[in-house]
Every structure is written in C-alpha cells, then in structure tokens.
mmCIF file with all atom_site columns, C-alpha atoms in Angstrom:
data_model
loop_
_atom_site.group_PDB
_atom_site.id
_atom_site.type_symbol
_atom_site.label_atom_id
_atom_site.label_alt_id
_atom_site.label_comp_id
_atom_site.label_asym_id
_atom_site.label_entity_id
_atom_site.label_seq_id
_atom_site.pdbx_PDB_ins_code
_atom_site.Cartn_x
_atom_site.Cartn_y
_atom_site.Cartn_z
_atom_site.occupancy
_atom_site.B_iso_or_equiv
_atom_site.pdbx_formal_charge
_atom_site.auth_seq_id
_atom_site.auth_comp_id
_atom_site.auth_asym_id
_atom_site.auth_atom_id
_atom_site.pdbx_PDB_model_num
ATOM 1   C CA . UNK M 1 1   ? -146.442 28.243 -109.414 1.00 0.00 ? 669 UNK M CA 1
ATOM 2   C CA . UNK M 1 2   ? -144.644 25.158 -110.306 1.00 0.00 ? 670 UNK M CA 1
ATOM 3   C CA . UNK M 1 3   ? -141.258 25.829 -111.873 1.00 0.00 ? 671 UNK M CA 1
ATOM 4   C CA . UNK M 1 4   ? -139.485 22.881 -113.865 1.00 0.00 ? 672 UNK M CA 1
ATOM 5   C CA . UNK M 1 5   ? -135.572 22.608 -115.237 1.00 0.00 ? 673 UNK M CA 1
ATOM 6   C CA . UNK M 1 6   ? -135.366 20.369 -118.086 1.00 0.00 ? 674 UNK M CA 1
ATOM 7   C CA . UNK M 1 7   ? -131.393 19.127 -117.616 1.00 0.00 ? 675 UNK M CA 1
ATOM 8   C CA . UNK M 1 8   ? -128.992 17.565 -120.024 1.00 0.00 ? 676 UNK M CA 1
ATOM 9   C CA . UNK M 1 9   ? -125.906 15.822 -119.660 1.00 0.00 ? 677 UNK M CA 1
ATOM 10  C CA . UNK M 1 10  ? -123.065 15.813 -122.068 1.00 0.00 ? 678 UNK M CA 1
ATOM 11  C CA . UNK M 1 11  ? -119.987 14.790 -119.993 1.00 0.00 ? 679 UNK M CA 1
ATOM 12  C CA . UNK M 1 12  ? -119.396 16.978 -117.508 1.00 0.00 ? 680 UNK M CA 1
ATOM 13  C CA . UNK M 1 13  ? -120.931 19.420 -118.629 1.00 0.00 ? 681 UNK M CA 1
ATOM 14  C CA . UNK M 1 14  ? -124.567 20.332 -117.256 1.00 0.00 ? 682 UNK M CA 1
ATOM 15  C CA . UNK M 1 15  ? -127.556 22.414 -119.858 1.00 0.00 ? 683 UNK M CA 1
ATOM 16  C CA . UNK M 1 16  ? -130.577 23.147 -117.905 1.00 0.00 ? 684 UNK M CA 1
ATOM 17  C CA . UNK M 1 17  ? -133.503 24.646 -119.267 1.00 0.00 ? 685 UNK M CA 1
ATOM 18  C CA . UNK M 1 18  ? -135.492 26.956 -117.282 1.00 0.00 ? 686 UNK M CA 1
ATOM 19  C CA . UNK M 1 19  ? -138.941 26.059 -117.867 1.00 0.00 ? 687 UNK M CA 1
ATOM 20  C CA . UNK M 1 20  ? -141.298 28.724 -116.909 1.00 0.00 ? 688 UNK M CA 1
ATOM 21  C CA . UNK M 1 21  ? -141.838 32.406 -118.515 1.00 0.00 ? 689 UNK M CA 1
ATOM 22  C CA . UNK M 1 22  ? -140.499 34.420 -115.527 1.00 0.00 ? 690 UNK M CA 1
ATOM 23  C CA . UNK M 1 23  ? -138.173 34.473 -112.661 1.00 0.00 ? 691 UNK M CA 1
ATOM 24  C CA . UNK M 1 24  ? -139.647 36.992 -110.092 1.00 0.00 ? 692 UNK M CA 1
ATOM 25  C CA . UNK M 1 25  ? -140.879 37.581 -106.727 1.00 0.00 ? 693 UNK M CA 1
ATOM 26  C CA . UNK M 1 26  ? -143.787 34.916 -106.623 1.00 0.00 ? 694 UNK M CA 1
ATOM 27  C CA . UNK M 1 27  ? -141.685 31.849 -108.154 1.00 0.00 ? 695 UNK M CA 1
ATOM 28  C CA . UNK M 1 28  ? -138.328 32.532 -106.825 1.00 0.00 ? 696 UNK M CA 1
ATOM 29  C CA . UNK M 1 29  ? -138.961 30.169 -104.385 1.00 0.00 ? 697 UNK M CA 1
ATOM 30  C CA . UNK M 1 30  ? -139.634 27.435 -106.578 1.00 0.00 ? 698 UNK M CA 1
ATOM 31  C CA . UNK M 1 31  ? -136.773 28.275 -109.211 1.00 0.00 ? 699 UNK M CA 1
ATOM 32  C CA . UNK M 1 32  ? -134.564 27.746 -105.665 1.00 0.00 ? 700 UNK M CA 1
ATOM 33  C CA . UNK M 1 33  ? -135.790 24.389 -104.936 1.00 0.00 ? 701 UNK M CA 1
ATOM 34  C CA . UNK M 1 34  ? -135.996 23.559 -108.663 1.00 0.00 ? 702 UNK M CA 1
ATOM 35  C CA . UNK M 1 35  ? -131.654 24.520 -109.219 1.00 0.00 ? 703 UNK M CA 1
ATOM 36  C CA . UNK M 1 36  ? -130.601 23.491 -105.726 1.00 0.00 ? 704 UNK M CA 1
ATOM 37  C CA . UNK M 1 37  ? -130.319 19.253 -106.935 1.00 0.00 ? 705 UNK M CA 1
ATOM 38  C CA . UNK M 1 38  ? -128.736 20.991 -110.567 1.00 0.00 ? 706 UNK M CA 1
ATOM 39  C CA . UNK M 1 39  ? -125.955 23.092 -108.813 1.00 0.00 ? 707 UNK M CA 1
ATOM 40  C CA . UNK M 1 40  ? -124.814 19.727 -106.854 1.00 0.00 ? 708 UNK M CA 1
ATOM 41  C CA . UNK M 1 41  ? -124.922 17.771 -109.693 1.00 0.00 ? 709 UNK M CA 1
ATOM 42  C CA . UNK M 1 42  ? -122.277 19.555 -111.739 1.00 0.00 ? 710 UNK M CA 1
ATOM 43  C CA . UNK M 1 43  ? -120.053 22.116 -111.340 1.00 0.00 ? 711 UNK M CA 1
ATOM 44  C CA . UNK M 1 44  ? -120.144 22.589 -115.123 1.00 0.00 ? 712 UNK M CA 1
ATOM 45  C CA . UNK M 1 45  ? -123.332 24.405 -116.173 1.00 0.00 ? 713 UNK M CA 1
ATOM 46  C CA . UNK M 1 46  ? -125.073 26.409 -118.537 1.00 0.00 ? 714 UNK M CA 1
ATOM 47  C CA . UNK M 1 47  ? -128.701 27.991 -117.522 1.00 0.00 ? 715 UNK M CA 1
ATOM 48  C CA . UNK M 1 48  ? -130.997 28.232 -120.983 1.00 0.00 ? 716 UNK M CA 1
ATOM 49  C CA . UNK M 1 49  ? -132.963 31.260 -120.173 1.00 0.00 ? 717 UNK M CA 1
ATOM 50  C CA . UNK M 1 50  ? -134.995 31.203 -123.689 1.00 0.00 ? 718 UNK M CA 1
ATOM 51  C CA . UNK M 1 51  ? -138.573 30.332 -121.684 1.00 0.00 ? 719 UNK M CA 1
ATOM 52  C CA . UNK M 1 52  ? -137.755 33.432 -119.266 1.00 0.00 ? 720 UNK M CA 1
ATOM 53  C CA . UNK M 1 53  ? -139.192 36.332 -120.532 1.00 0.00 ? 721 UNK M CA 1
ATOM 54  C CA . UNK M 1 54  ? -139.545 38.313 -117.394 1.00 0.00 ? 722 UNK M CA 1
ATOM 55  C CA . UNK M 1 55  ? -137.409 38.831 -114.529 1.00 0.00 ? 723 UNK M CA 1
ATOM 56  C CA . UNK M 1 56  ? -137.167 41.075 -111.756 1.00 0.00 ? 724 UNK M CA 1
ATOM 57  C CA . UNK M 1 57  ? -134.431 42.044 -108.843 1.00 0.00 ? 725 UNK M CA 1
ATOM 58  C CA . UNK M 1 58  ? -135.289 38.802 -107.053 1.00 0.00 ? 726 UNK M CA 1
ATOM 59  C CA . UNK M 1 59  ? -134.659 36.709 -109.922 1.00 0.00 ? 727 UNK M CA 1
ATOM 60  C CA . UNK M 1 60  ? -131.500 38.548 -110.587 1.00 0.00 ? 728 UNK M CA 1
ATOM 61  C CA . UNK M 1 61  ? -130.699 37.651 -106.893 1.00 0.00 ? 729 UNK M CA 1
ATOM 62  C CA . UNK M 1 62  ? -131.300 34.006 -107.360 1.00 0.00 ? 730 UNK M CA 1
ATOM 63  C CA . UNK M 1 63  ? -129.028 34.023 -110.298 1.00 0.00 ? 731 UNK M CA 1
ATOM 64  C CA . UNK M 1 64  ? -126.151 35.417 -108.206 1.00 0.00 ? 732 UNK M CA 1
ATOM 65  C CA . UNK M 1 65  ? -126.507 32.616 -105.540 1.00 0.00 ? 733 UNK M CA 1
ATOM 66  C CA . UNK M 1 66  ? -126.613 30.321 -108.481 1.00 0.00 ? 734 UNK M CA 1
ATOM 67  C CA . UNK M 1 67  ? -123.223 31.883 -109.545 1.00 0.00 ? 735 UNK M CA 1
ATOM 68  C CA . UNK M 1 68  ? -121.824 32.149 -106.240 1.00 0.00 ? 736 UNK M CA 1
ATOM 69  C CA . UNK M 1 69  ? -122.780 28.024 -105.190 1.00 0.00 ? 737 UNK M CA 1
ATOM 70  C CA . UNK M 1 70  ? -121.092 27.051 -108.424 1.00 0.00 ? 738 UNK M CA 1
ATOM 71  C CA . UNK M 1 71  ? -117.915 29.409 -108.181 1.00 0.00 ? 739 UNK M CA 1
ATOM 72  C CA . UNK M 1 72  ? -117.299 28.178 -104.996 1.00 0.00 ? 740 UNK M CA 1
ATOM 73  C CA . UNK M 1 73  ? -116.465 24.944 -106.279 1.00 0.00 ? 741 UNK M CA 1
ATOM 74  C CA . UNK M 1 74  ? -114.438 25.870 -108.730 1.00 0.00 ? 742 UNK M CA 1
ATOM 75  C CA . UNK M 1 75  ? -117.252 25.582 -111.544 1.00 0.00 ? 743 UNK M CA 1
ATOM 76  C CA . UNK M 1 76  ? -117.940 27.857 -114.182 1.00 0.00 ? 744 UNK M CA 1
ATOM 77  C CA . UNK M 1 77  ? -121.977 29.296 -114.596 1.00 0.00 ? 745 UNK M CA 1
ATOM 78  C CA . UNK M 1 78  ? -122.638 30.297 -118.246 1.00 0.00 ? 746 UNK M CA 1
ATOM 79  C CA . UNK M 1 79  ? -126.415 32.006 -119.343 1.00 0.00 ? 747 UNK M CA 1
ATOM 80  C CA . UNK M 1 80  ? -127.359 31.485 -123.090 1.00 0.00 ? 748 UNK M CA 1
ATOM 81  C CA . UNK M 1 81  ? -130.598 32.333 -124.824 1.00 0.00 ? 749 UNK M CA 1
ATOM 82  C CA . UNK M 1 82  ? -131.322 35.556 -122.944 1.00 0.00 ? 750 UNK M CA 1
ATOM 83  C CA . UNK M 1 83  ? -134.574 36.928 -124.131 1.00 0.00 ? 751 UNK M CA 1
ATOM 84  C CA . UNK M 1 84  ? -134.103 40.503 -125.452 1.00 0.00 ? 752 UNK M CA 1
ATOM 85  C CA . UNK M 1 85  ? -135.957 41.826 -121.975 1.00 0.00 ? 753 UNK M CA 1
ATOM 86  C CA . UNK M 1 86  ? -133.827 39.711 -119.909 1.00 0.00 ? 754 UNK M CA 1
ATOM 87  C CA . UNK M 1 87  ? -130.460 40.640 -121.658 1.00 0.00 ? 755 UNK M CA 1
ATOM 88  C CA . UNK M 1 88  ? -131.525 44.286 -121.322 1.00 0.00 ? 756 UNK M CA 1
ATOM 89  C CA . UNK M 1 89  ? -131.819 43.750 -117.216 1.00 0.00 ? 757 UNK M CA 1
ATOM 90  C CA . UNK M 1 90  ? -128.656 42.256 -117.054 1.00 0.00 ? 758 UNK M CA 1
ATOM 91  C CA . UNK M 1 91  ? -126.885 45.202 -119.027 1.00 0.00 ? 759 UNK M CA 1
ATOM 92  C CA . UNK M 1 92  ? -129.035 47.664 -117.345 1.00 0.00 ? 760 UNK M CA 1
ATOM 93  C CA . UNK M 1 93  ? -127.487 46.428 -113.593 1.00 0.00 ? 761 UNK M CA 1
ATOM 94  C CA . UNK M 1 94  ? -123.980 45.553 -115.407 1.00 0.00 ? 762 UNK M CA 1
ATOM 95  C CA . UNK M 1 95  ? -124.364 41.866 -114.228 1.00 0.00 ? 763 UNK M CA 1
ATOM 96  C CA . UNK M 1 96  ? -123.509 41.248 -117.927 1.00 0.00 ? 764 UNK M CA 1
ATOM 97  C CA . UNK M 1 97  ? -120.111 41.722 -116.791 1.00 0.00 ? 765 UNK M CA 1
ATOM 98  C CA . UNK M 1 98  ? -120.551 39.821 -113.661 1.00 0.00 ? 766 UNK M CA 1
ATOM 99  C CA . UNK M 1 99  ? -122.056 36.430 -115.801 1.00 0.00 ? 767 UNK M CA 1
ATOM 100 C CA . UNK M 1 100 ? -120.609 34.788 -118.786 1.00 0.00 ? 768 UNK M CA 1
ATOM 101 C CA . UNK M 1 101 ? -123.156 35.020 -120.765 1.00 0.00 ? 769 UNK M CA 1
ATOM 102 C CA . UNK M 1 102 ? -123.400 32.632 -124.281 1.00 0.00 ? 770 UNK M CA 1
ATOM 103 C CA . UNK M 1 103 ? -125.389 34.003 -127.816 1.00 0.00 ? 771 UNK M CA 1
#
C-alpha cells in the first residue's frame, strides 16, 4: 500500500500530512520510506495525523524513531490532528507524555 506525505514549508518550519487512513503493520514500511527524505529536510516538524484513523504498536514504533531521528538533531517533533482513536492509543501507552502533541 502506497503511503504519501503531503509537506509544507513555512520557514523552517516543516507540516507534513500523513496521507493514508492507518499506520500499522502492513504500511509501516512505506510510512518509513515515505518520512525518511521529511526528517532530513527539517529539523522543525509537525506530523498532521487527521487522515490516520488507525494505528497499531508498529505505527507507534515508527513514530518513536521519527521522534528519536529528529531529537537527535536538536529538532523538535510535534503531532496535531490526532483522530479521537489515535489520541486514545497514545494516552492509553502514556506516549502522550512522551510527544508534544498540538489540538
């Protein structure tokens, strides 16, 4: 399954859209090769996760290395338009507190 990021620059600052209704087992492979050109482009960026309305313990895992490849150089990783689903994962694991995560 194809998975796209729709990307907008304002400054430094980096928006990318997930494009795709989940972020799971059989597309996390995609999403990776999808972010991977995003995360070197700016170390400023904000993942719009409004198209996501499923994901699962993989998903969650790709998210951390997403995190963890912008923290390292000294970027910041914020998460806005969680679906209700989604938002409930991420409070259900306590990555809530891990993310910063935008209304």
């Amino acid at each position: 399954m194809a998975m796209t990021i729709e990307t907008t620059q304002s400054g430094d600052s980096l928006a990318a859209k997930i494009i795709g209704d989940s972020l799971e087992t059989e597309n996390v492979a995609a999403f990776r090769a999808a972010i991977a050109p995003v995360l070197d482009r700016s170390t400023d960026i904000t993942l719009d996760l409004s198209q996501v309305a499923f994901m699962d313990s993989t998903g969650l895992g790709a998210m951390l290395s997403c995190l963890r490849s912008v923290k390292s150089k000294g970027g910041r990783l914020k998460l806005c338009h969680l679906t209700p689903e989604v938002k409930q994962l991420f409070e259900m694991v306590l990555m809530d507190r891990v993310f910063e995560i935008a209304p």
